[in-house]
Backbone as CSV, one residue per row, in Angstrom:
resi,resn,N_x,N_y,N_z,CA_x,CA_y,CA_z,C_x,C_y,C_z
1,MET,20.627,10.201,-0.784,19.806,10.924,0.162,19.173,9.922,1.110
2,PRO,19.236,10.225,2.351,18.692,9.273,3.326,17.163,9.222,3.308
3,TRP,16.664,8.115,3.802,15.234,7.899,3.937,14.866,8.036,5.401
4,SER,13.670,8.547,5.659,13.192,8.625,7.035,11.767,8.075,7.101
5,LEU,11.423,7.573,8.256,10.088,7.045,8.469,9.127,8.214,8.595
6,GLY,8.174,8.300,7.658,7.231,9.412,7.645,5.909,9.092,8.317
7,ARG,5.541,7.809,8.281,4.259,7.403,8.877,4.344,5.947,9.287
8,GLU,3.815,5.663,10.456,3.725,4.269,10.892,2.524,4.132,11.817
9,ASP,1.541,3.353,11.375,0.370,3.094,12.198,-0.057,1.645,11.975
10,ASP,-1.250,1.304,12.353,-1.710,-0.089,12.260,-1.867,-0.593,10.828
11,VAL,-1.981,0.313,9.860,-2.260,-0.080,8.491,-1.116,0.263,7.536
12,ILE,-0.503,1.437,7.700,0.483,1.942,6.739,1.811,2.246,7.418
13,THR,2.880,1.851,6.736,4.231,2.273,7.088,4.808,2.916,5.839
14,GLU,5.317,4.152,5.965,5.814,4.860,4.792,7.123,5.567,5.101
15,TRP,8.065,5.437,4.166,9.344,6.120,4.254,9.393,7.199,3.181
16,GLU,10.037,8.320,3.502,10.186,9.435,2.566,11.672,9.701,2.348
17,ARG,12.035,9.928,1.109,13.418,10.281,0.812,13.617,11.754,1.142
18,SER,14.803,12.129,1.557,15.043,13.484,2.056,14.809,14.576,1.009
19,ASP,14.810,14.246,-0.282,14.511,15.247,-1.302,13.008,15.428,-1.513
20,ASP,12.200,14.643,-0.827,10.735,14.677,-0.911,10.180,14.280,-2.277
21,TYR,10.993,13.640,-3.117,10.543,13.230,-4.440,10.309,11.726,-4.561
22,ALA,10.446,11.001,-3.455,10.249,9.551,-3.510,9.699,9.050,-2.179
23,THR,8.806,8.053,-2.269,8.266,7.400,-1.083,8.200,5.901,-1.321
24,VAL,8.301,5.158,-0.243,8.085,3.709,-0.244,7.066,3.444,0.849
25,ARG,6.027,2.698,0.508,4.936,2.465,1.452,4.580,0.994,1.514
26,ILE,4.251,0.540,2.716,3.675,-0.791,2.928,2.292,-0.581,3.523
27,ARG,1.316,-1.271,2.950,-0.061,-1.145,3.422,-0.653,-2.536,3.614
28,GLU,-1.351,-2.721,4.724,-2.031,-3.992,4.947,-3.347,-3.993,4.185
29,ARG,-3.603,-5.066,3.483,-4.831,-5.214,2.712,-5.948,-5.751,3.608
30,GLY,-7.157,-5.615,3.162,-8.304,-6.110,3.905,-8.309,-7.621,4.078
31,ASP,-7.661,-8.332,3.152,-7.623,-9.795,3.228,-6.454,-10.316,4.061
32,GLY,-5.697,-9.399,4.702,-4.580,-9.812,5.544,-3.240,-9.825,4.834
33,GLY,-3.235,-9.639,3.524,-1.986,-9.544,2.767,-1.410,-8.141,2.864
34,PHE,-0.332,-7.903,2.148,0.327,-6.609,2.183,0.682,-6.160,0.787
35,VAL,0.733,-4.843,0.603,1.149,-4.238,-0.651,2.340,-3.345,-0.352
36,ALA,3.391,-3.492,-1.169,4.536,-2.586,-1.102,4.491,-1.725,-2.354
37,ARG,4.746,-0.418,-2.186,4.655,0.516,-3.293,5.843,1.475,-3.288
38,LEU,6.449,1.650,-4.451,7.508,2.635,-4.670,6.948,3.715,-5.569
39,ASP,7.150,4.983,-5.203,6.698,6.097,-6.029,7.807,7.139,-6.086
40,VAL,8.399,7.308,-7.290,9.431,8.317,-7.507,8.870,9.313,-8.513
41,MET,8.761,10.567,-8.110,8.154,11.594,-8.956,9.047,11.973,-10.141
42,GLU,8.441,12.555,-11.157,9.166,12.977,-12.348,10.218,14.038,-12.042
43,GLN,10.028,14.827,-10.997,10.960,15.894,-10.654,12.228,15.376,-9.988
44,ALA,12.275,14.108,-9.640,13.417,13.534,-8.925,14.672,13.538,-9.784
45,ALA,15.821,13.573,-9.120,17.109,13.550,-9.818,17.319,12.223,-10.545
46,ASP,16.776,11.139,-10.000,16.858,9.845,-10.669,15.600,9.637,-11.519
47,GLU,15.528,8.533,-12.195,14.404,8.265,-13.089,13.102,8.052,-12.326
48,SER,12.013,8.641,-12.811,10.717,8.462,-12.157,10.285,7.002,-12.281
49,ALA,9.501,6.553,-11.303,9.071,5.159,-11.292,7.850,4.995,-10.406
50,TYR,7.063,3.987,-10.725,5.965,3.570,-9.866,5.903,2.059,-9.941
51,GLU,6.068,1.407,-8.804,5.986,-0.046,-8.738,5.103,-0.431,-7.565
52,ARG,4.393,-1.531,-7.733,3.491,-2.022,-6.687,3.517,-3.541,-6.713
53,GLU,3.725,-4.152,-5.548,3.764,-5.609,-5.461,2.956,-6.078,-4.263
54,ARG,2.306,-7.241,-4.417,1.521,-7.844,-3.328,2.310,-8.959,-2.671
55,PHE,2.136,-9.090,-1.345,2.820,-10.122,-0.568,1.846,-10.747,0.412
56,ASP,2.111,-11.986,0.776,1.269,-12.686,1.742,1.576,-12.276,3.177
57,ASP,2.838,-11.844,3.435,3.194,-11.496,4.804,3.976,-10.181,4.864
58,ARG,3.938,-9.581,6.022,4.570,-8.274,6.240,6.086,-8.331,6.071
59,GLU,6.713,-9.404,6.509,8.168,-9.508,6.440,8.659,-9.437,4.994
60,ALA,7.982,-10.112,4.085,8.363,-10.080,2.670,8.179,-8.675,2.100
61,ALA,7.101,-8.001,2.482,6.872,-6.636,2.019,7.943,-5.693,2.568
62,LEU,8.330,-5.881,3.820,9.385,-5.063,4.416,10.719,-5.270,3.703
63,GLU,11.022,-6.503,3.325,12.254,-6.782,2.589,12.266,-6.069,1.243
64,ARG,11.140,-6.117,0.541,11.055,-5.442,-0.763,11.207,-3.940,-0.584
65,ALA,10.567,-3.380,0.430,10.663,-1.946,0.699,12.109,-1.541,0.984
66,ALA,12.820,-2.363,1.735,14.226,-2.073,2.044,15.075,-2.098,0.773
67,THR,14.805,-3.053,-0.104,15.542,-3.141,-1.365,15.306,-1.905,-2.210
68,TRP,14.052,-1.483,-2.341,13.756,-0.263,-3.105,14.474,0.946,-2.532
69,ARG,14.484,1.077,-1.212,15.154,2.226,-0.598,16.652,2.201,-0.887
70,GLU,17.244,1.027,-0.829,18.676,0.909,-1.145,18.935,1.256,-2.609
71,GLU,18.097,0.749,-3.511,18.281,0.997,-4.942,18.050,2.460,-5.309
72,ARG,17.203,3.139,-4.583,16.823,4.522,-4.900,17.437,5.547,-3.963
73,ASP,18.525,5.188,-3.305,19.227,6.117,-2.442,20.096,7.010,-3.321
74,VAL,19.724,8.271,-3.467,20.410,9.203,-4.368,21.365,10.064,-3.556
75,GLU,22.563,10.231,-4.084,23.558,11.068,-3.380,23.526,12.487,-3.868
């Protein structure tokens, strides 16, 4: 299932999977770092999951978010 950009502003960038059961979000922290978060609900066709990682820069967080989206692309 494809992912689409659901929100993008100065603080948060979030992608939603087309089944609406999974999201990947990047959020800027107050200290200038970034947090990447994967949230797959229990109702999803694939296994539910919640992961959260901190990064010093946006590019690293974006790379992690892209990897999660690739790994959680459900057909």
